Coordinates of C-alpha atoms in Angstrom, one line a residue:
M822 CA -38.1 11.7 -3.2
G823 CA -41.6 10.6 -2.7
T824 CA -44.5 11.8 -4.8
E825 CA -43.5 15.4 -5.3
Y826 CA -42.9 14.7 -9.0
I827 CA -46.7 14.5 -9.4
G828 CA -47.9 17.8 -10.7
K829 CA -44.5 18.4 -12.5
I830 CA -44.0 15.3 -14.8
A831 CA -46.3 15.0 -17.8
P832 CA -49.0 12.4 -16.8
C833 CA -47.9 10.1 -19.7
F834 CA -44.6 9.5 -17.9
N835 CA -45.9 9.1 -14.3
H836 CA -46.0 5.3 -14.5
L837 CA -42.3 5.2 -15.4
I838 CA -41.3 7.5 -12.6
D839 CA -43.5 5.8 -10.1
A840 CA -41.8 2.4 -10.9
I841 CA -38.4 4.0 -10.3
I842 CA -39.5 5.6 -7.0
R843 CA -41.1 2.4 -5.7
N844 CA -38.8 -0.3 -7.1
G845 CA -35.6 1.5 -8.1
K846 CA -33.1 -0.1 -5.8
I847 CA -29.9 -0.2 -7.8
G848 CA -26.2 -1.2 -7.6
I849 CA -24.3 -3.0 -4.9
C850 CA -25.7 -0.9 -2.1
G851 CA -29.3 -1.4 -3.3
A852 CA -30.0 2.3 -2.6
H853 CA -33.0 4.0 -4.2
V854 CA -32.8 6.0 -7.4
R855 CA -33.8 9.6 -7.0
I856 CA -35.3 12.1 -9.4
S857 CA -34.5 15.8 -9.5
D858 CA -34.4 18.9 -11.7
I859 CA -37.7 18.2 -13.5
R860 CA -38.2 20.5 -16.5
T861 CA -39.8 20.6 -20.0
G862 CA -38.7 21.0 -23.5
S863 CA -42.2 21.8 -24.6
L864 CA -43.2 25.2 -25.9
S865 CA -46.8 24.7 -24.8
T866 CA -48.4 27.4 -22.7
S867 CA -50.8 24.9 -21.1
K868 CA -51.0 24.9 -17.4
K869 CA -51.0 21.1 -17.3
P870 CA -47.9 19.3 -16.1
N871 CA -45.5 18.8 -19.0
G872 CA -42.2 17.8 -17.4
D873 CA -40.5 15.5 -19.9
R874 CA -36.8 15.7 -18.8
F875 CA -35.2 15.2 -15.5
Q876 CA -32.0 14.0 -13.7
V877 CA -31.7 10.5 -12.2
L878 CA -29.4 10.3 -9.3
L879 CA -27.8 6.8 -9.2
P880 CA -25.7 5.4 -6.3
F881 CA -22.5 3.9 -7.6
A882 CA -19.2 3.1 -5.9
G883 CA -19.9 5.5 -3.1
Q884 CA -20.6 8.3 -5.6
T885 CA -23.8 9.7 -7.0
L886 CA -24.1 9.6 -10.8
Q887 CA -26.2 12.3 -12.4
W888 CA -27.7 11.4 -15.7
D889 CA -30.2 13.5 -17.7
V890 CA -33.2 11.6 -19.1
I891 CA -34.9 13.3 -22.0
F892 CA -38.3 12.4 -23.2
D893 CA -40.6 14.3 -25.6
C894 CA -44.1 14.8 -24.2
N895 CA -45.4 15.3 -27.7
Y896 CA -44.2 11.8 -28.6
P897 CA -44.6 9.8 -25.3
Q898 CA -44.3 6.5 -27.1
D899 CA -40.6 7.2 -28.1
P900 CA -37.7 6.0 -26.0
P901 CA -35.7 8.6 -24.0
D902 CA -32.3 10.1 -24.8
F903 CA -29.6 10.2 -22.2
I904 CA -26.9 12.8 -21.4
F905 CA -24.2 11.6 -19.1
A906 CA -22.0 13.7 -16.9
A907 CA -19.2 15.8 -18.4
D908 CA -16.6 13.8 -16.5
D909 CA -17.9 10.7 -18.4
S910 CA -17.5 12.0 -21.9
D911 CA -15.7 8.8 -22.9
F912 CA -18.7 6.7 -21.8
C913 CA -20.6 6.2 -25.1
P914 CA -22.6 2.9 -25.0
H915 CA -23.9 1.6 -28.2
E916 CA -27.7 1.6 -28.4
E917 CA -27.8 -2.0 -29.6
D918 CA -26.1 -3.0 -26.3
V919 CA -29.1 -1.7 -24.3
K920 CA -31.7 -4.3 -25.2
S921 CA -34.5 -2.6 -23.1
L922 CA -33.9 0.6 -25.1
V923 CA -33.9 -1.2 -28.5
N924 CA -37.2 -3.0 -27.4
W925 CA -38.7 0.1 -25.7
D926 CA -42.2 -0.4 -24.6
S927 CA -43.7 2.9 -23.3
N928 CA -46.6 1.0 -21.7
D929 CA -44.4 -1.1 -19.5
P930 CA -43.9 0.8 -16.1
N931 CA -40.5 -0.9 -15.7
S932 CA -39.1 0.1 -19.1
L933 CA -37.1 3.1 -17.8
L934 CA -35.9 1.2 -14.8
N935 CA -34.7 -1.7 -17.0
V936 CA -32.8 0.7 -19.2
L937 CA -31.1 2.3 -16.2
N938 CA -30.0 -1.1 -14.9
E939 CA -28.6 -2.1 -18.3
L940 CA -26.8 1.3 -18.6
L941 CA -25.4 0.9 -15.1
T942 CA -24.0 -2.5 -16.0
L943 CA -22.3 -1.0 -19.0
Y944 CA -21.0 1.8 -16.9
R945 CA -19.5 -0.6 -14.4
E946 CA -17.7 -2.4 -17.2
H947 CA -16.5 1.0 -18.5
Q948 CA -15.0 1.9 -15.2
Q949 CA -13.4 -1.5 -14.9
H950 CA -11.7 -0.9 -18.2
Q951 CA -10.3 2.4 -16.9
I952 CA -7.9 0.6 -14.5
E953 CA -6.4 -1.7 -17.1
A954 CA -3.6 0.8 -17.8
H955 CA -2.6 0.7 -14.1
S956 CA -1.0 -2.7 -13.2
R957 CA -1.5 -2.3 -9.4
L958 CA -5.2 -1.5 -9.7
Q959 CA -5.7 -4.2 -12.3
F960 CA -4.1 -6.8 -10.1
E961 CA -6.3 -5.8 -7.1
Y962 CA -9.4 -6.2 -9.3
S963 CA -8.5 -9.3 -11.1
S964 CA -7.3 -11.1 -8.0
L965 CA -10.6 -10.5 -6.3
I966 CA -12.4 -11.9 -9.3
D967 CA -10.1 -14.9 -9.9
Q968 CA -9.3 -15.9 -6.3
A969 CA -11.7 -14.4 -3.8
N970 CA -14.9 -15.9 -5.4
L971 CA -16.3 -12.5 -6.2
A972 CA -18.3 -11.8 -9.4
P973 CA -17.8 -8.6 -11.5
E974 CA -21.2 -7.4 -10.3
D975 CA -20.0 -7.5 -6.7
I976 CA -17.4 -4.8 -7.3
E977 CA -18.0 -1.2 -8.4
I978 CA -15.0 1.0 -9.4
F979 CA -15.0 4.7 -9.9
V980 CA -11.9 6.4 -11.3
H981 CA -11.7 10.2 -10.7
K982 CA -9.8 11.8 -13.5
S983 CA -8.5 15.3 -14.3
E984 CA -6.2 16.7 -16.9
S985 CA -3.2 16.4 -14.6
K986 CA -3.7 13.1 -12.8
V987 CA -5.7 9.9 -12.3
G988 CA -7.2 9.4 -8.8
P989 CA -8.5 8.9 -6.3
V990 CA -9.8 5.5 -7.4
V991 CA -12.6 3.9 -5.4
F992 CA -13.4 0.2 -5.0
L993 CA -16.8 -0.7 -3.5
V994 CA -16.9 -4.4 -2.7
K995 CA -20.0 -6.4 -1.6
M996 CA -19.2 -8.5 1.4
A997 CA -20.1 -12.2 1.0
V998 CA -21.6 -12.6 4.5
D999 CA -24.5 -14.9 5.4
F1000 CA -26.8 -12.6 7.5
T1001 CA -29.7 -15.2 7.6
K1002 CA -28.4 -16.4 10.9
I1003 CA -29.2 -13.2 12.7
P1004 CA -32.1 -13.8 15.1
A1005 CA -35.4 -12.4 13.9
Y1006 CA -35.9 -10.2 17.0
L1007 CA -32.9 -8.1 16.1
T1008 CA -34.2 -7.2 12.6
K1009 CA -38.0 -7.2 12.9
D1010 CA -38.2 -3.4 13.6
N1011 CA -35.8 -2.6 10.8
P1012 CA -37.3 -3.3 7.3
G1013 CA -34.9 -3.4 4.4
E1014 CA -32.1 -5.5 3.2
D1015 CA -29.2 -7.2 5.0
S1016 CA -26.0 -6.0 3.4
A1017 CA -22.5 -4.9 4.0
V1018 CA -20.0 -3.2 1.6
L1019 CA -16.4 -2.2 1.9
L1020 CA -15.3 1.0 0.3
V1021 CA -11.6 1.2 -0.4
N1022 CA -10.0 4.5 -1.5
F1023 CA -6.8 4.6 -3.5
P1024 CA -5.6 8.3 -3.6
S1025 CA -3.6 7.4 -6.7
P1026 CA -3.0 4.3 -8.7
N1027 CA 0.3 3.4 -7.0
T1028 CA -0.2 4.7 -3.5
S1029 CA 0.4 2.8 -0.4
R1030 CA -1.9 5.0 1.7
I1031 CA -5.2 3.1 1.4
S1032 CA -8.3 4.0 3.4
P1033 CA -11.0 1.3 3.9
Q1034 CA -14.5 2.0 5.3
L1035 CA -17.1 -0.6 6.1
Y1036 CA -20.8 0.4 5.5
L1037 CA -23.6 -1.7 7.0
S1038 CA -27.3 -1.5 6.1
P1039 CA -29.3 0.0 9.0
R1040 CA -30.8 -3.4 9.6
V1041 CA -27.4 -5.2 10.0
E1042 CA -25.9 -2.3 11.9
N1043 CA -28.7 -2.5 14.5
A1044 CA -28.4 -6.3 14.8
L1045 CA -24.6 -6.1 15.4
G1046 CA -25.0 -3.5 18.1
G1047 CA -24.1 -0.3 16.2
S1048 CA -21.0 0.6 14.1
A1049 CA -18.9 1.3 17.2
N1050 CA -19.3 -2.3 18.1
L1051 CA -17.5 -3.5 15.0
R1052 CA -14.1 -2.1 14.1
I1053 CA -12.3 -3.3 11.0
P1054 CA -8.5 -3.6 11.0
P1055 CA -6.4 -0.9 9.4
Y1056 CA -5.3 -1.6 5.9
P1057 CA -1.8 -3.2 6.2
S1058 CA 1.2 -1.5 4.6
G1059 CA 2.1 -3.4 1.5
G1060 CA -1.2 -5.4 1.7
C1061 CA -3.6 -6.2 -1.1
L1062 CA -7.4 -6.5 -1.4
L1063 CA -7.1 -10.3 -2.0
D1064 CA -6.0 -10.7 1.6
Y1065 CA -7.8 -7.8 3.2
V1066 CA -11.4 -8.3 1.9
P1067 CA -11.6 -12.0 3.1
N1068 CA -10.3 -10.9 6.5
V1069 CA -13.1 -8.3 6.8
C1070 CA -15.6 -10.8 5.6
D1071 CA -14.5 -13.3 8.2
L1072 CA -14.7 -10.6 10.9
L1073 CA -18.3 -9.9 10.0
Q1074 CA -19.3 -13.5 9.6
N1075 CA -17.7 -14.4 13.0
K1076 CA -19.7 -11.5 14.6
V1077 CA -22.9 -12.8 13.0
D1078 CA -22.1 -16.4 14.1
Q1079 CA -21.4 -15.2 17.6
I1080 CA -24.7 -13.5 17.9
S1081 CA -26.5 -16.5 16.5
N1082 CA -24.7 -18.9 18.8
V1083 CA -25.5 -16.9 21.9
H1084 CA -29.2 -16.8 20.9
E1085 CA -29.2 -20.6 20.2
K1086 CA -27.5 -21.3 23.5
K1087 CA -30.0 -19.2 25.4
K1088 CA -32.8 -21.0 23.6
E1089 CA -31.4 -24.4 24.6
Y1090 CA -31.0 -23.2 28.2
I1091 CA -34.6 -22.0 28.5
A1092 CA -35.8 -25.3 26.8
A1093 CA -33.8 -27.4 29.3
F1094 CA -35.4 -25.5 32.3
L1095 CA -38.8 -25.9 30.8
S1096 CA -38.2 -29.6 30.4
N1097 CA -36.9 -30.0 34.0
F1098 CA -39.2 -27.5 35.8
G1099 CA -42.1 -27.0 33.4
R1100 CA -44.8 -27.6 36.0
S1101 CA -43.5 -24.7 38.1
V1102 CA -42.9 -22.1 35.4
L1103 CA -44.6 -18.8 35.6
E1104 CA -43.4 -17.1 32.5
Y1105 CA -40.5 -16.9 30.1
D1106 CA -39.2 -14.8 27.3
A1107 CA -40.0 -16.7 24.1
E1108 CA -38.3 -14.1 21.8
L1109 CA -35.0 -13.2 23.3
Y1110 CA -34.8 -16.2 25.7
S1111 CA -33.2 -13.9 28.3
R1112 CA -35.3 -14.8 31.4
I1113 CA -37.6 -17.3 33.0
S1114 CA -39.4 -17.4 36.3
F1115 CA -40.8 -20.2 38.6
L1116 CA -42.9 -20.7 41.6
F1117 CA -41.3 -23.5 43.7
E1118 CA -42.4 -25.2 46.9
W1119 CA -39.9 -26.8 49.4
N1120 CA -41.2 -28.3 52.6
D1121 CA -44.4 -26.2 52.4
F1122 CA -42.3 -23.1 51.8
F1123 CA -43.2 -21.3 48.6
F1124 CA -40.7 -19.0 46.8
L1125 CA -40.1 -17.4 43.4
L1126 CA -37.0 -18.0 41.4
Y1127 CA -36.1 -15.5 38.6
V1128 CA -33.4 -16.6 36.1
E1129 CA -31.8 -13.9 33.9
L1130 CA -29.3 -14.8 31.1
P1131 CA -26.6 -12.1 30.5
S1132 CA -25.6 -10.8 27.1
F1133 CA -22.4 -12.8 27.1
F1134 CA -24.0 -16.1 28.0
P1135 CA -22.8 -18.9 28.2
Q1136 CA -19.4 -17.3 29.1
E1137 CA -21.1 -15.5 32.0
P1138 CA -23.4 -17.5 34.2
P1139 CA -27.1 -16.7 34.5
I1140 CA -28.2 -14.7 37.5
F1141 CA -30.5 -16.4 40.1
T1142 CA -32.8 -14.3 42.2
F1143 CA -34.7 -16.0 45.0
Q1144 CA -37.8 -14.1 46.3
S1145 CA -39.9 -14.9 49.3
I1146 CA -43.7 -14.7 48.9
Y1147 CA -44.1 -14.2 52.6
H1148 CA -41.5 -11.7 53.8
E1149 CA -40.6 -8.1 53.1
S1150 CA -37.5 -6.0 53.5
K1151 CA -37.8 -2.2 53.4
G1152 CA -41.2 -2.4 51.9
K1153 CA -40.2 -4.8 49.1
P1154 CA -40.3 -8.6 48.8
Y1155 CA -37.3 -10.2 50.5
T1156 CA -34.8 -11.3 47.8
E1157 CA -31.3 -12.7 47.4
T1158 CA -29.4 -12.6 44.1
V1159 CA -26.6 -15.0 43.3
S1160 CA -24.3 -15.6 40.4
D1161 CA -21.5 -17.5 42.2
Y1162 CA -22.6 -21.1 42.0
P1163 CA -21.4 -24.3 40.3
Y1164 CA -21.3 -23.5 36.6
S1165 CA -19.3 -24.1 33.5
P1166 CA -19.9 -22.6 30.0
R1167 CA -18.8 -25.9 28.6
W1168 CA -21.7 -27.8 30.1
S1169 CA -24.7 -28.8 28.0
A1170 CA -28.0 -27.0 28.7
N1171 CA -29.4 -30.1 30.4
K1172 CA -26.4 -30.4 32.7
M1173 CA -26.8 -26.7 33.6
A1174 CA -30.4 -27.3 34.5
E1175 CA -29.4 -30.4 36.6
K1176 CA -26.7 -28.4 38.4
A1177 CA -29.1 -25.6 39.0
R1178 CA -31.5 -28.0 40.6
E1179 CA -28.8 -29.3 42.9
Y1180 CA -27.8 -25.7 43.9
I1181 CA -31.4 -24.6 44.5
L1182 CA -32.1 -27.6 46.8
S1183 CA -28.8 -27.0 48.7
S1184 CA -29.5 -23.3 49.1
I1185 CA -33.2 -23.0 49.8
G1186 CA -33.0 -23.9 53.4
A1187 CA -30.6 -21.1 54.1
F1188 CA -32.7 -18.7 52.1
Q1189 CA -35.8 -19.6 54.1
K1190 CA -34.0 -18.9 57.4
A1191 CA -32.6 -15.6 56.1
S1192 CA -36.0 -14.4 54.8
V1193 CA -37.5 -15.2 58.2
H1194 CA -34.8 -13.5 60.2
S1195 CA -34.2 -10.5 57.9
G1196 CA -37.7 -9.9 56.5
S1197 CA -41.0 -9.2 58.0
L1198 CA -44.4 -10.6 57.3

């Protein structure tokens, strides 16, 4: 929701709603709070906007909580009342536990957002208490806290309940992955946060049929090449979250490290070529470090060399393309492309550049002859 609340909400509450819309990222996912169902409790017949009650839609454990917020536009300085969903009838936080509500400041734009954050913290604790009667679920939760170095605020639990059963039970776990190593060029066009969460669904408290799903923020998903490029393992029969969550974290971290290492290796390779052939360079990619080109001279024969680094460098060798500046073939400059030359992914970047120099010097004579015989001036 953007600014469509303007013209519906009583102006005295606009600053509170505006702060929620602009800054209201909440919960593990950091998703935005939304506002809906704006209405009024006022009996005034004035045509001025007088909305003073509405629903806030809060992301939590893969669900959407719907809480009613009730102000009184006749007394805008008073704190709001809250009505929680019917399914949460046992969630009754004490007012004194919500410090932002006790110390309500109607002039502070962040007052309502602060109250929502405190209430959501209490709601998270409430849901965690719901699993204490189920030993399997309590073990899953406590082992993550005690042995997997996760904090309570890194886990959201939602227990679905009905008169006849408990379940499904959902765990949403924040993945402790360092995304700062992702090269900047992969994330520059995707503003937002770097995050990954694992949603684990227990159909019932004692079930063995457990369904995990990994969710990546758009920024991370794009950097890792899309969701199809990263498949998490199935949840093992008889397994537990204490083993599974670190495995998924390691999978993600290894993928991030792999992307980072490839980028650094490419950067080192380009730097080595600049150091060895800097006086002959025409241009190079200073962002992706995926290509570089040169104008070389050998015995008064001038030629271009294009070097392209593949996606799986250094496991795959760079591609060299020789191009004559004199001769054509079928209306285009005469070229030869090679990828089969002395190369090892275990070499340092400087050794790769030295070996490339040796190969170029040993091959240029044959390229010159081929361009003369196969091309035309």
